[in-house]
mmCIF file of C-alpha atoms in Angstrom:
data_model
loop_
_atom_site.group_PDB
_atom_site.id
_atom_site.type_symbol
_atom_site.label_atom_id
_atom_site.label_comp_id
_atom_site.label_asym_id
_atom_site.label_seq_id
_atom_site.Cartn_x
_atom_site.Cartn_y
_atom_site.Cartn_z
ATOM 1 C CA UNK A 100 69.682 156.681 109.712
ATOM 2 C CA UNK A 101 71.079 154.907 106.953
ATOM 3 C CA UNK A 102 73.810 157.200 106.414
ATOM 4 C CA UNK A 103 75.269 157.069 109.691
ATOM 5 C CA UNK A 104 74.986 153.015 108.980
ATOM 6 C CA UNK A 105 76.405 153.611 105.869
ATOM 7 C CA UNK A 106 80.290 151.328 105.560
ATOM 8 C CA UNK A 107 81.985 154.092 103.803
ATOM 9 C CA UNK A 108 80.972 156.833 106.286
ATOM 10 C CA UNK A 109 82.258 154.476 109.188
ATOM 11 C CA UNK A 110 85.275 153.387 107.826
ATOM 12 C CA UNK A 111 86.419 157.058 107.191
ATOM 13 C CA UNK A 112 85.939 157.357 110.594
ATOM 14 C CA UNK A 113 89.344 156.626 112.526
ATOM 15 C CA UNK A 114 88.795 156.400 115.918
ATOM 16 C CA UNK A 115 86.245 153.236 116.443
ATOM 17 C CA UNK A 116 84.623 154.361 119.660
ATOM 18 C CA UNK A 117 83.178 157.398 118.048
ATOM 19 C CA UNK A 118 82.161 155.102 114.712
ATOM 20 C CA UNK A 119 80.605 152.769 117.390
ATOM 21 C CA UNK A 120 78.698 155.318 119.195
ATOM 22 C CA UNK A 121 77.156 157.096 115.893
ATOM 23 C CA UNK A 122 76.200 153.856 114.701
ATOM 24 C CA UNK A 123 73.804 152.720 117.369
ATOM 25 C CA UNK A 124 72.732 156.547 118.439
ATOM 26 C CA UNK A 125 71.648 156.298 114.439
ATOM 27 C CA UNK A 126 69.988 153.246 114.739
ATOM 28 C CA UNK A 127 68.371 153.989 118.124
ATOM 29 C CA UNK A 128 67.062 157.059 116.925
ATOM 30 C CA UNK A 129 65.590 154.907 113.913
ATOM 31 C CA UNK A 130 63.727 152.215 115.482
ATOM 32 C CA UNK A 131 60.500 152.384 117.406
ATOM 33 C CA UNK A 132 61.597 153.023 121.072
ATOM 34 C CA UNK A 133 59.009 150.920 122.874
ATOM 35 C CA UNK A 134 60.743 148.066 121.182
ATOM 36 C CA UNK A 135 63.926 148.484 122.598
ATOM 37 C CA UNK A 136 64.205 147.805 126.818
ATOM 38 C CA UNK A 137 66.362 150.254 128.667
ATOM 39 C CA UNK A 138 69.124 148.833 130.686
ATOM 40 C CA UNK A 139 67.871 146.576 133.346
ATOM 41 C CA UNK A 140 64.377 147.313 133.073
ATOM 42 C CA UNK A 141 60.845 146.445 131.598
ATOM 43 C CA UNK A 142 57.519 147.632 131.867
ATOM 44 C CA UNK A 143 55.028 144.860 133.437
ATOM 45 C CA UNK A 144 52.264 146.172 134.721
ATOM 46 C CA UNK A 145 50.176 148.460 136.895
ATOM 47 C CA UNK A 146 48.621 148.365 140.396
ATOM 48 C CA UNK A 147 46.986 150.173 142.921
ATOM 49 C CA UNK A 148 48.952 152.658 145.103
ATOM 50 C CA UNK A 149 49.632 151.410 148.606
ATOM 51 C CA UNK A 150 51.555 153.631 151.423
ATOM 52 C CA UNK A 151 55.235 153.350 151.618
ATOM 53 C CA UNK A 152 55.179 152.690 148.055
ATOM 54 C CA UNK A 153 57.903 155.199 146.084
ATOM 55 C CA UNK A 154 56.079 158.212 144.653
ATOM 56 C CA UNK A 155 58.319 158.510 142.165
ATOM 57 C CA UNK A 156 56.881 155.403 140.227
ATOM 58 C CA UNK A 157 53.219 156.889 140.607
ATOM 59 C CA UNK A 158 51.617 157.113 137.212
ATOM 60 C CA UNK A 159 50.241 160.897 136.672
ATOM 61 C CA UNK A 160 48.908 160.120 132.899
ATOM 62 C CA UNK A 161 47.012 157.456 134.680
ATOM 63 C CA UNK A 162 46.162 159.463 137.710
ATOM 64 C CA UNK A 163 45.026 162.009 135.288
ATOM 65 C CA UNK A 164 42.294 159.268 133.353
ATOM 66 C CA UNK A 165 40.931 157.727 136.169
ATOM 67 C CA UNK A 166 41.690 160.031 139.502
ATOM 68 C CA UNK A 167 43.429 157.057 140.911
ATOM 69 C CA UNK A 168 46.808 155.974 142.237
ATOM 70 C CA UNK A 169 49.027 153.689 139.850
ATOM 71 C CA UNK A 170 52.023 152.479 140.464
ATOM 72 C CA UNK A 171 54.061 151.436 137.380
ATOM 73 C CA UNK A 172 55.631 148.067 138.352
ATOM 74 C CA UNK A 173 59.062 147.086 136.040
ATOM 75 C CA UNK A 174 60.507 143.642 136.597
ATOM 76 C CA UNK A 175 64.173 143.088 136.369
ATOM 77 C CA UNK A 176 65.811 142.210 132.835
ATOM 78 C CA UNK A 177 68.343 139.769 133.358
ATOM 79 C CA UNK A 178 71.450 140.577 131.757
ATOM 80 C CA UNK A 179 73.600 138.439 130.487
ATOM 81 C CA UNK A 180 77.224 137.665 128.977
ATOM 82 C CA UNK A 181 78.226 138.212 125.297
ATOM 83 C CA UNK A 182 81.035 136.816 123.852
ATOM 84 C CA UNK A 183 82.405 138.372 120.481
ATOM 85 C CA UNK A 184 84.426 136.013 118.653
ATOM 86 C CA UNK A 185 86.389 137.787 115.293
ATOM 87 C CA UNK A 186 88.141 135.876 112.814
ATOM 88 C CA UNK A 187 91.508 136.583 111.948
ATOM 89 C CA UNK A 188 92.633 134.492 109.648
ATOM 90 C CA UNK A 189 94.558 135.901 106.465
ATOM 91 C CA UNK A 190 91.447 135.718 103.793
ATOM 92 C CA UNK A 191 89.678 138.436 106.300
ATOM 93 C CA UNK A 192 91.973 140.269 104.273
ATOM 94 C CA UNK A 193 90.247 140.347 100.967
ATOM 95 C CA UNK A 194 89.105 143.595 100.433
ATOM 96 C CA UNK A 195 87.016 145.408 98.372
ATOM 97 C CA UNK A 196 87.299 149.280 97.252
ATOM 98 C CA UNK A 197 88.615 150.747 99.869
ATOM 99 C CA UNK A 198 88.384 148.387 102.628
ATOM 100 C CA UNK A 199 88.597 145.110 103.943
ATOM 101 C CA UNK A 200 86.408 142.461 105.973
ATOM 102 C CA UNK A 201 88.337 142.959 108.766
ATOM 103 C CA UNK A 202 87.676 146.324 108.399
ATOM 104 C CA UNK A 203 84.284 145.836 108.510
ATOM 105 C CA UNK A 204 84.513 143.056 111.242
ATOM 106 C CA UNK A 205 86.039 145.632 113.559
ATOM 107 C CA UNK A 206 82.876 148.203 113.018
ATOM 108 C CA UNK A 207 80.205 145.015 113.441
ATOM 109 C CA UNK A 208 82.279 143.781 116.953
ATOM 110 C CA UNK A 209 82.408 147.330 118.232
ATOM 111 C CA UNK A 210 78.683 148.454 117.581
ATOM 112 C CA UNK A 211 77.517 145.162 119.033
ATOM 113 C CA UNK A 212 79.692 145.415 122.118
ATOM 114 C CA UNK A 213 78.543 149.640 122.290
ATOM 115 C CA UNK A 214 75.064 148.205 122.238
ATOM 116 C CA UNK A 215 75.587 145.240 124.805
ATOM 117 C CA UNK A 216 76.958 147.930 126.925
ATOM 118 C CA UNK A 217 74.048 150.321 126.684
ATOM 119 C CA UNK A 218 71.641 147.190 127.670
ATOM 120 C CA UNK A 219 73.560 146.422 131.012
ATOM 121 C CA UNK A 220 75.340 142.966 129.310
ATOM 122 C CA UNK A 221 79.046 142.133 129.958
ATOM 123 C CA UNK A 222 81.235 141.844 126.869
ATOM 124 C CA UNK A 223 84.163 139.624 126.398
ATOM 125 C CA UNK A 224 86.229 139.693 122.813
ATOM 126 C CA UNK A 225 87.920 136.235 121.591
ATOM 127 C CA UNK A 226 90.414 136.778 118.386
ATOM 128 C CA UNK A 227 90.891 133.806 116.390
ATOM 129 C CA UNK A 228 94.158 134.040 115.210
ATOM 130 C CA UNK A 229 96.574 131.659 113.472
ATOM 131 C CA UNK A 230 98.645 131.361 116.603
ATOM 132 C CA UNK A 231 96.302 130.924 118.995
ATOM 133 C CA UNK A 232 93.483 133.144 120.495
ATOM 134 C CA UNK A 233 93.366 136.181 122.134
ATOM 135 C CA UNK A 234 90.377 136.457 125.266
ATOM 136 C CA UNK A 235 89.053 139.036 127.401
ATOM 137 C CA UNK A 236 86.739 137.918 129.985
ATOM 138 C CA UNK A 237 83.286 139.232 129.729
ATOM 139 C CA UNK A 238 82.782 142.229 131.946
ATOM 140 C CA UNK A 239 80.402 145.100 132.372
ATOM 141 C CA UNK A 240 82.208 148.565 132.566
ATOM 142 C CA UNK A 241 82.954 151.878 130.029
ATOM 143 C CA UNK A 242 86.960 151.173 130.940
ATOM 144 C CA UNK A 243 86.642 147.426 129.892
ATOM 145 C CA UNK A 244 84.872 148.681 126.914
ATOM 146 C CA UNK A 245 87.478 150.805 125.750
ATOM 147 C CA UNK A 246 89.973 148.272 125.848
ATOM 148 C CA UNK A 247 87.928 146.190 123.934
ATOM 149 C CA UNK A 248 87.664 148.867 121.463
ATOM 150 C CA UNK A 249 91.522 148.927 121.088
ATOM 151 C CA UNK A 250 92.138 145.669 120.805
ATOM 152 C CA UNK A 251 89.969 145.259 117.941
ATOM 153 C CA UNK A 252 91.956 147.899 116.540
ATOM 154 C CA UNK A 253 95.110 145.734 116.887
ATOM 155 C CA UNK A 254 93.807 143.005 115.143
ATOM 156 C CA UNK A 255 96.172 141.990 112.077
ATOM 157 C CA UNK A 256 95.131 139.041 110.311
ATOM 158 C CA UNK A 257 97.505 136.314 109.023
ATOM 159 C CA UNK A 258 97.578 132.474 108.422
ATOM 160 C CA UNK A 259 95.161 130.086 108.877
ATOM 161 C CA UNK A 260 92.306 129.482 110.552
ATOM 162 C CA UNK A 261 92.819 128.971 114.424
ATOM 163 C CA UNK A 262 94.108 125.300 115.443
ATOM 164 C CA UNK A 263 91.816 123.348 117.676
ATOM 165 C CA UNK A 264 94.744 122.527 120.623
ATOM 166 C CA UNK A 265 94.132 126.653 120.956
ATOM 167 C CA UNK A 266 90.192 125.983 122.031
ATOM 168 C CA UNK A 267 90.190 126.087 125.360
ATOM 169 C CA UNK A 268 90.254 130.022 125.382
ATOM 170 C CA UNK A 269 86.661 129.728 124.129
ATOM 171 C CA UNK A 270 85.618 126.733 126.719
ATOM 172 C CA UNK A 271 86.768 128.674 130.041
ATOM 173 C CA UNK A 272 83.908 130.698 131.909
ATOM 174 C CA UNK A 273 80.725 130.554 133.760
ATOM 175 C CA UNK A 274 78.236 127.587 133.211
ATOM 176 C CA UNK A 275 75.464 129.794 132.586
ATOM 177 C CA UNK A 276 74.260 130.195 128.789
ATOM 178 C CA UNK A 277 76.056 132.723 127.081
ATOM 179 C CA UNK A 278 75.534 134.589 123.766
ATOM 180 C CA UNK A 279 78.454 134.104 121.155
ATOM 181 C CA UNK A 280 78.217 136.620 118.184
ATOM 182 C CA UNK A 281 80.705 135.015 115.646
ATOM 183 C CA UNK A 282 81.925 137.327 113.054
ATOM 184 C CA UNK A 283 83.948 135.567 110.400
ATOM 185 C CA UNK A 284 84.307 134.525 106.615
ATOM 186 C CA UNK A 285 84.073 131.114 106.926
ATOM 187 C CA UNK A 286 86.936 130.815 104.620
ATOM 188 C CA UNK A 287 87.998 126.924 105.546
ATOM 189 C CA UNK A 288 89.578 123.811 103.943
ATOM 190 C CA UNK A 289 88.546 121.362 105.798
ATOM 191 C CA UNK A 290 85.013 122.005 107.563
ATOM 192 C CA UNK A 291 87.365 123.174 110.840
ATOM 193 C CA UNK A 292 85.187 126.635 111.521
ATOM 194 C CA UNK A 293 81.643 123.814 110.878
ATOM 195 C CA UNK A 294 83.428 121.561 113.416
ATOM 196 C CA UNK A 295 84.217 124.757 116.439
ATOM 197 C CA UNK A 296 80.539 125.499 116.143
ATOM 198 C CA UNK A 297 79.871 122.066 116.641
ATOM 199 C CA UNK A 298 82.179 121.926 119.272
ATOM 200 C CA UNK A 299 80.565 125.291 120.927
ATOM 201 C CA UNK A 300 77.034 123.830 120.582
ATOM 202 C CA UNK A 301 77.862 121.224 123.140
ATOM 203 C CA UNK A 302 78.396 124.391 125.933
ATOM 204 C CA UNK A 303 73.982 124.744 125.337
ATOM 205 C CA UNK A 304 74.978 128.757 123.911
ATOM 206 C CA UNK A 305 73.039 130.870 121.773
ATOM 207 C CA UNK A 306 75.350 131.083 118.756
ATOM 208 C CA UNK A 307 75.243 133.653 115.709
ATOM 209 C CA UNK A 308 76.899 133.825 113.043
ATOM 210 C CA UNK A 309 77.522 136.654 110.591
ATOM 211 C CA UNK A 310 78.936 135.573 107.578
ATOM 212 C CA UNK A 311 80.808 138.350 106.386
ATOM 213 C CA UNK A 312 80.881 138.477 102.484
ATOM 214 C CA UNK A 313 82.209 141.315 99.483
ATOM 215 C CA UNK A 314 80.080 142.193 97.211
ATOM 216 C CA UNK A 315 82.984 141.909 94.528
ATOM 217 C CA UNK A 316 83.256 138.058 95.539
ATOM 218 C CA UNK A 317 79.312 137.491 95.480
ATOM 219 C CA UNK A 318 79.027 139.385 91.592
ATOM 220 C CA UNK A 319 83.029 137.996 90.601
ATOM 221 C CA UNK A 320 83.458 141.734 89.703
ATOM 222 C CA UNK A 321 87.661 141.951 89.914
ATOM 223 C CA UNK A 322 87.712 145.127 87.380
ATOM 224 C CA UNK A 323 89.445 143.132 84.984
ATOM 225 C CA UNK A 324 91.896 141.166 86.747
ATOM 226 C CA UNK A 325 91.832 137.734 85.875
ATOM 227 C CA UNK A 326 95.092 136.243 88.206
ATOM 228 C CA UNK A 327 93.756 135.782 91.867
ATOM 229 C CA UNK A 328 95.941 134.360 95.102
ATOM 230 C CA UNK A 329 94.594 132.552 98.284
ATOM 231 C CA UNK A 330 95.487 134.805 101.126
ATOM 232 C CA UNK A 331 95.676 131.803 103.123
ATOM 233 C CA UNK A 332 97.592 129.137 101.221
ATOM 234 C CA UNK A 333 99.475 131.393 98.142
ATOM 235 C CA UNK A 334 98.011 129.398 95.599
ATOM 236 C CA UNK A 335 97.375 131.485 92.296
ATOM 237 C CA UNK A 336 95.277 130.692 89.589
ATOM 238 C CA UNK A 337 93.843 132.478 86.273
ATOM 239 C CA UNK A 338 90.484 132.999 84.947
ATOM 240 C CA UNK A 339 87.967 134.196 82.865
ATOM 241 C CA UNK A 340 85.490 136.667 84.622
ATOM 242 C CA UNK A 341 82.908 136.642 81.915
ATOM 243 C CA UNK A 342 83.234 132.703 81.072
ATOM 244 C CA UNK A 343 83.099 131.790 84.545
ATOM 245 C CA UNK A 344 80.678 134.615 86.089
ATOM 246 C CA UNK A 345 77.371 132.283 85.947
ATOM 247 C CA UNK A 346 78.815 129.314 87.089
ATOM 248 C CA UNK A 347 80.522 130.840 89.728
ATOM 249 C CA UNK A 348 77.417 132.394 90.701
ATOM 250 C CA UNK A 349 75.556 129.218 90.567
ATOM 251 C CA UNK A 350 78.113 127.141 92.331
ATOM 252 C CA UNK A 351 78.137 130.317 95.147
ATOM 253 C CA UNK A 352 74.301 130.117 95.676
ATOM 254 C CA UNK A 353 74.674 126.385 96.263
ATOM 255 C CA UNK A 354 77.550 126.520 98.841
ATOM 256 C CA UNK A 355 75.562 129.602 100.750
ATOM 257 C CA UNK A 356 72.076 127.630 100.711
ATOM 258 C CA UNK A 357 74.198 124.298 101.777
ATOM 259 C CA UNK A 358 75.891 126.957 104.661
ATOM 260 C CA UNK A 359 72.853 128.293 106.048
ATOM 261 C CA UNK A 360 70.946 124.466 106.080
ATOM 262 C CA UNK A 361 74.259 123.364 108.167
ATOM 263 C CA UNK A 362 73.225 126.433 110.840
ATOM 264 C CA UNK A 363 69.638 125.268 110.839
ATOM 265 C CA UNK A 364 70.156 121.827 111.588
ATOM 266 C CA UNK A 365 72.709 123.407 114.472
ATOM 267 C CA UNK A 366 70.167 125.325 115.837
ATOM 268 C CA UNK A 367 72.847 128.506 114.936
ATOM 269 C CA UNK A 368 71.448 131.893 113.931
ATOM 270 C CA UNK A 369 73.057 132.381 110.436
ATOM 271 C CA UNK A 370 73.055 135.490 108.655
ATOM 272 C CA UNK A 371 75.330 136.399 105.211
ATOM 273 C CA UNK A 372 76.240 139.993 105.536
ATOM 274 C CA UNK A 373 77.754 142.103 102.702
ATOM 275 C CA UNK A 374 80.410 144.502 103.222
ATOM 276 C CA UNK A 375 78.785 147.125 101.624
ATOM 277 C CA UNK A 376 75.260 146.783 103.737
ATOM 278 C CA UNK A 377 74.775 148.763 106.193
ATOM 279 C CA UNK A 378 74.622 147.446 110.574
ATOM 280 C CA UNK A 379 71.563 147.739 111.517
ATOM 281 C CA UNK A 380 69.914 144.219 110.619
ATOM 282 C CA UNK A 381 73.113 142.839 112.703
ATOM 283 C CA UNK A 382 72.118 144.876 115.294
ATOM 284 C CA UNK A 383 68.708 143.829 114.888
ATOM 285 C CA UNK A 384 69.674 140.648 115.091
ATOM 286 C CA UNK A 385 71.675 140.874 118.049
ATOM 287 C CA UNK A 386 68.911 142.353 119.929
ATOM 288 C CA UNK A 387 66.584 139.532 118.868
ATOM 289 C CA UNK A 388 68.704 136.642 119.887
ATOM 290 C CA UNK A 389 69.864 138.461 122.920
ATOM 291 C CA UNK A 390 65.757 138.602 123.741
ATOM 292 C CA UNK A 391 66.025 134.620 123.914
ATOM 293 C CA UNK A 392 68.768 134.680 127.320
ATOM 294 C CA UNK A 393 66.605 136.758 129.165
ATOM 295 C CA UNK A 394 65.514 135.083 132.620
#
C-alpha cells in the first residue's frame, strides 16, 4: 500500500484521475473493510423474517446457525456536501526535489474528492487565487468529477493570498453543515488565512485543515544555497544554513505548536502534512471528520 501512496510514484503519474484512483484502490485495499461504509449504507441490525419482506436481504450464514429467518436491516447514511478549498497563492510554489506543494495539493484534492465520490458525497472545488476565486458547486456525478479533476490541473499559482471582497464564493450554498477540506500553506502576512477560517466558522462547518509543508523547509536543507526569495513579495535575503539551522528549527516548532493551538481553540481539525508523506492519514482523516456530518 504504501507504494501506491508513495509522492514520487504519484507525481510521475500524469494524468490525475488515474493517480486518484490508485491511490484510494491502495488504501482501500489496506485498511480493514468493516471500517469503511459502502455508499449509502450501514449495517444496523437483524430481525425476524416477516412475508413480503425482500429475500434478497435474508441472512443464509445466520439461517445456517440457528435454522431461522434474518433479515439484515441497513439504515440510510446520510451523505453530505464537501467542499475542497486549494490555495493558490505564489509560495504553493516552493518546491522540493522534483515537485512542488501545489503539486502535491492537486494529488491530496483529487484523492479526497475520488473518495467522497465512492461514499455517495457531492464535491465542490473553491481555488483561492490572487484574483479572486474559482467555485464549482458541490455535486454528485463521475462527469462533475472529471471536471473537477481538470480544473485542478489548471491551477497556476501566483500572488498573494486571496482578498477578502472575493469571499462570497465561499459563503454561497445550502444552509445545511458542510465539510470544508482546506488544503493550503498557510503562508500569510498578516493573520488573513487565521481570519477566513474565522470567518468560515461562523457558517457552523466542519473545517480541516491540511497544512501542507516540505521537508526541505522543516530540516532548512537548501543543498547549499544560502540566497532565498519570497515567492510572494520578491524579497531576497542571505543566510547561513548551518548557523541558523537550530534556531530556525526552534523558532519553526514554536510557530507550528502556536498554529495548531489557534485550530483547537477554533474547533478546526488541523493536521501538518509533509510533502514527502504519503495520503493515507489525510484520507484517514477525511473519513473521520466526514463520520461527524452523518445524520
Amino acid at each position: 500500500m504504501q507504494k501506491l501512496l508513495d509522492p514520487k510514484i504519484l507525481m510521475a503519474i500524469k494524468d490525475l484521475s488515474l493517480s486518484a484512483k490508485m491511490t484510494v484502490d491502495g488504501f482501500m485495499n489496506g485498511i480493514n473493510k468493516s471500517t469503511v461504509k459502502g455508499p449509502g449504507l450501514e449495517f444496523s441490525q437483524y430481525r425476524s423474517y416477516q412475508p413480503g419482506d425482500d429475500l434478497r436481504s435474508l441472512d443464509w450464514k445466520m439461517f445456517a446457525r440457528s435454522d431461522r429467518y434474518y433479515i439484515r436491516e441497513s439504515e440510510v447514511e446520510t451523505n453530505i456536501a464537501i467542499r475542497i478549498l486549494i490555495d493558490a497563492s505564489a509560495s504553493m510554489n516552493h518546491s522540493d526535489g522534483d515537485f512542488t506543494k501545489i503539486e502535491y495539493a492537486r494529488y491530496i484534492g483529487a484523492s479526497l474528492a475520488y473518495l467522497a465520490n465512492l461514499q455517495g458525497d457531492a464535491i465542490g472545488l473553491y481555488v483561492l487565487k490572487n484574483s479572486g476565486i474559482f467555485s464549482m458547486a458541490a455535486k454528485q456525478d463521475y462527469q462533475h468529477l472529471a471536471r473537477l479533476f481538470y480544473q485542478l490541473e489548471q491551477i497556476n499559482p501566483e500572488g498573494n493570498f486571496t482578498k477578502p471582497i472575493h469571499y462570497k464564493e465561499l459563503f454561497a450554498g445550502t444552509q445545511k453543515r458542510e465539510l470544508l477540506i482546506f488544503v493550503t500553506d498557510l503562508y500569510q502576512s498578516d493573520e488573513e488565512i487565521i481570519k477566513l477560517l474565522d470567518t468560515l466558522n461562523t457558517l457552523r462547518h466542519e473545517i480541516v485543515v491540511f497544512h501542507v509543508v516540505s521537508r526541505n523547509e522543516l530540516d532548512l536543507d537548501f543543498k547549499g544555497y544560502s540566497t532565498f526569495e519570497d515567492l510572494e513579495t520578491g524579497e531576497i535575503i542571505q543566510i547561513d544554513q548551518e548557523k541558523a539551522r537550530e534556531d530556525y528549527k526552534s523558532k519553526l516548532a514554536t510557530y507550528l505548536e502556536e498554529t495548531r493551538v489557534k485550530m483547537l481553540d477554533r474547533r478546526i481539525f488541523y493536521r501538518t502534512i509533509c510533502t514527502d508523506e504519503p495520503l493515507d492519514q489525510a484520507l484517514r482523516d477525511f473519513l473521520k471528520q466526514r463520520s461527524k456530518l452523518r445524520i
